[in-house]
Amino acid sequence: MRKTLVGIYERLLKVYGQLHWWPAKSPFEVIVGAILTQNTAWSNVEKAIRNLEVAQALSPAMLVDLPLAEVERLIQPSGYFRQKAQRLRIFARHLMERHGGSLVRLLDGPLDDVRKELLELKGIGPETADSILLYAAHFPTFVVDAYTVRIFSRLGILDGKEKYGEVRDLFLAHLPHDSFLFNEYHALIVEHGKTCCRKKKPLCNACSLSDICFYYGHPG
Ligand code: SF4
């Protein structure tokens, strides 16, 4: 399995090159982006983050102090803005009250402990927690998303019914625990899922994985 997973990574890397995620100017912006990107396109998240930036609200203190309606207004482009404003508020308040507003303090601990703390916050599920841990704190954890499940199911490595933790464990069990590798691997999966292994009409004839793909030749 290790050889297969590394082989897929190398093929995707050859096609797309290093993607250097996450597109953010600071770890706090990574976290805000990870919360806002739930169920929406990244372009909408960028607009919401830009609004927060212009309003000088891209900080834990401001996200606690601003009226919730104002946070909602600023992040409206990201969709589900009421729910997401609450989630940002919950995270920011936790950071302020438990860690004095310091991300360094929040993220300074063994991976499993920090992950558990994040998962206890309302609105932070495993994908968001792992995105924060990997991209804001460079912990060697693997982010699983819908692209991961789709691509690796089509390749015949998953059956598509596994729980989040099972998919994450598969990658963690067979790959070196290297945050650089996990950073690039997840970014490559997203790129491949968006541009080639699309939900409808995947571009199999142009895919660098077609010779090892179960779906290819057996679509539907
Ligand atoms: S061959 Fe088709 S289904 Fe398989 S990974 Fe490539 S794009 Fe996806």
Short mmCIF file of N, CA and C and ligand atoms in Angstrom, two decimals, residues 150-151 154-155 192 196-198 202-216, ligand 1:
data_model
loop_
_atom_site.label_atom_id
_atom_site.label_comp_id
_atom_site.label_asym_id
_atom_site.label_seq_id
_atom_site.Cartn_x
_atom_site.Cartn_y
_atom_site.Cartn_z
N ARG A 150 -13.55 10.40 -3.27
CA ARG A 150 -13.94 10.12 -4.66
C ARG A 150 -12.80 9.50 -5.45
N ILE A 151 -11.64 10.13 -5.39
CA ILE A 151 -10.52 9.66 -6.22
C ILE A 151 -10.06 8.28 -5.77
N ARG A 154 -12.52 5.58 -6.70
CA ARG A 154 -12.45 5.25 -8.12
C ARG A 154 -11.20 4.43 -8.45
N LEU A 155 -10.13 4.73 -7.73
CA LEU A 155 -8.90 3.97 -7.95
C LEU A 155 -9.01 2.54 -7.41
N HIS A 192 -6.45 17.60 -8.39
CA HIS A 192 -6.84 16.52 -9.31
C HIS A 192 -8.37 16.34 -9.32
N CYS A 196 -9.58 17.20 -12.97
CA CYS A 196 -9.53 15.99 -13.79
C CYS A 196 -10.53 14.93 -13.32
N CYS A 197 -10.39 14.51 -12.08
CA CYS A 197 -11.29 13.46 -11.56
C CYS A 197 -12.55 14.12 -11.00
N ARG A 198 -13.27 14.80 -11.91
CA ARG A 198 -14.45 15.55 -11.51
C ARG A 198 -15.59 14.60 -11.18
N PRO A 202 -15.50 12.73 -15.46
CA PRO A 202 -14.06 12.85 -15.21
C PRO A 202 -13.28 12.71 -16.51
N LEU A 203 -12.14 13.39 -16.55
CA LEU A 203 -11.34 13.41 -17.78
C LEU A 203 -10.36 12.23 -17.79
N CYS A 204 -10.90 11.04 -17.82
CA CYS A 204 -10.06 9.85 -17.67
C CYS A 204 -9.01 9.71 -18.77
N ASN A 205 -9.36 10.12 -19.97
CA ASN A 205 -8.40 9.94 -21.06
C ASN A 205 -7.16 10.82 -20.88
N ALA A 206 -7.30 11.87 -20.06
CA ALA A 206 -6.15 12.76 -19.84
C ALA A 206 -5.52 12.53 -18.47
N CYS A 207 -5.95 11.50 -17.77
CA CYS A 207 -5.53 11.32 -16.37
C CYS A 207 -4.25 10.49 -16.25
N SER A 208 -3.36 10.97 -15.41
CA SER A 208 -2.08 10.28 -15.22
C SER A 208 -2.23 9.01 -14.38
N LEU A 209 -3.43 8.78 -13.84
CA LEU A 209 -3.66 7.59 -13.00
C LEU A 209 -4.51 6.54 -13.71
N SER A 210 -4.84 6.77 -14.97
CA SER A 210 -5.83 5.91 -15.63
C SER A 210 -5.39 4.45 -15.69
N ASP A 211 -4.09 4.19 -15.82
CA ASP A 211 -3.65 2.79 -15.95
C ASP A 211 -3.74 2.01 -14.63
N ILE A 212 -3.94 2.72 -13.52
CA ILE A 212 -4.09 2.02 -12.25
C ILE A 212 -5.49 2.25 -11.66
N CYS A 213 -6.40 2.79 -12.47
CA CYS A 213 -7.73 3.16 -11.96
C CYS A 213 -8.78 2.11 -12.29
N PHE A 214 -9.49 1.69 -11.27
CA PHE A 214 -10.55 0.70 -11.46
C PHE A 214 -11.71 1.28 -12.26
N TYR A 215 -12.03 2.53 -11.97
CA TYR A 215 -13.19 3.20 -12.60
C TYR A 215 -12.99 3.33 -14.11
N TYR A 216 -11.75 3.56 -14.51
CA TYR A 216 -11.46 3.79 -15.93
C TYR A 216 -11.84 2.52 -16.72
S1 SF4 B 1 -8.85 7.58 -14.54
FE1 SF4 B 1 -10.71 8.82 -14.34
S2 SF4 B 1 -11.78 8.08 -12.52
FE2 SF4 B 1 -9.65 7.30 -12.47
S3 SF4 B 1 -8.55 8.79 -11.22
FE3 SF4 B 1 -8.32 9.40 -13.34
S4 SF4 B 1 -9.98 10.86 -13.75
FE4 SF4 B 1 -10.47 9.75 -11.85
#
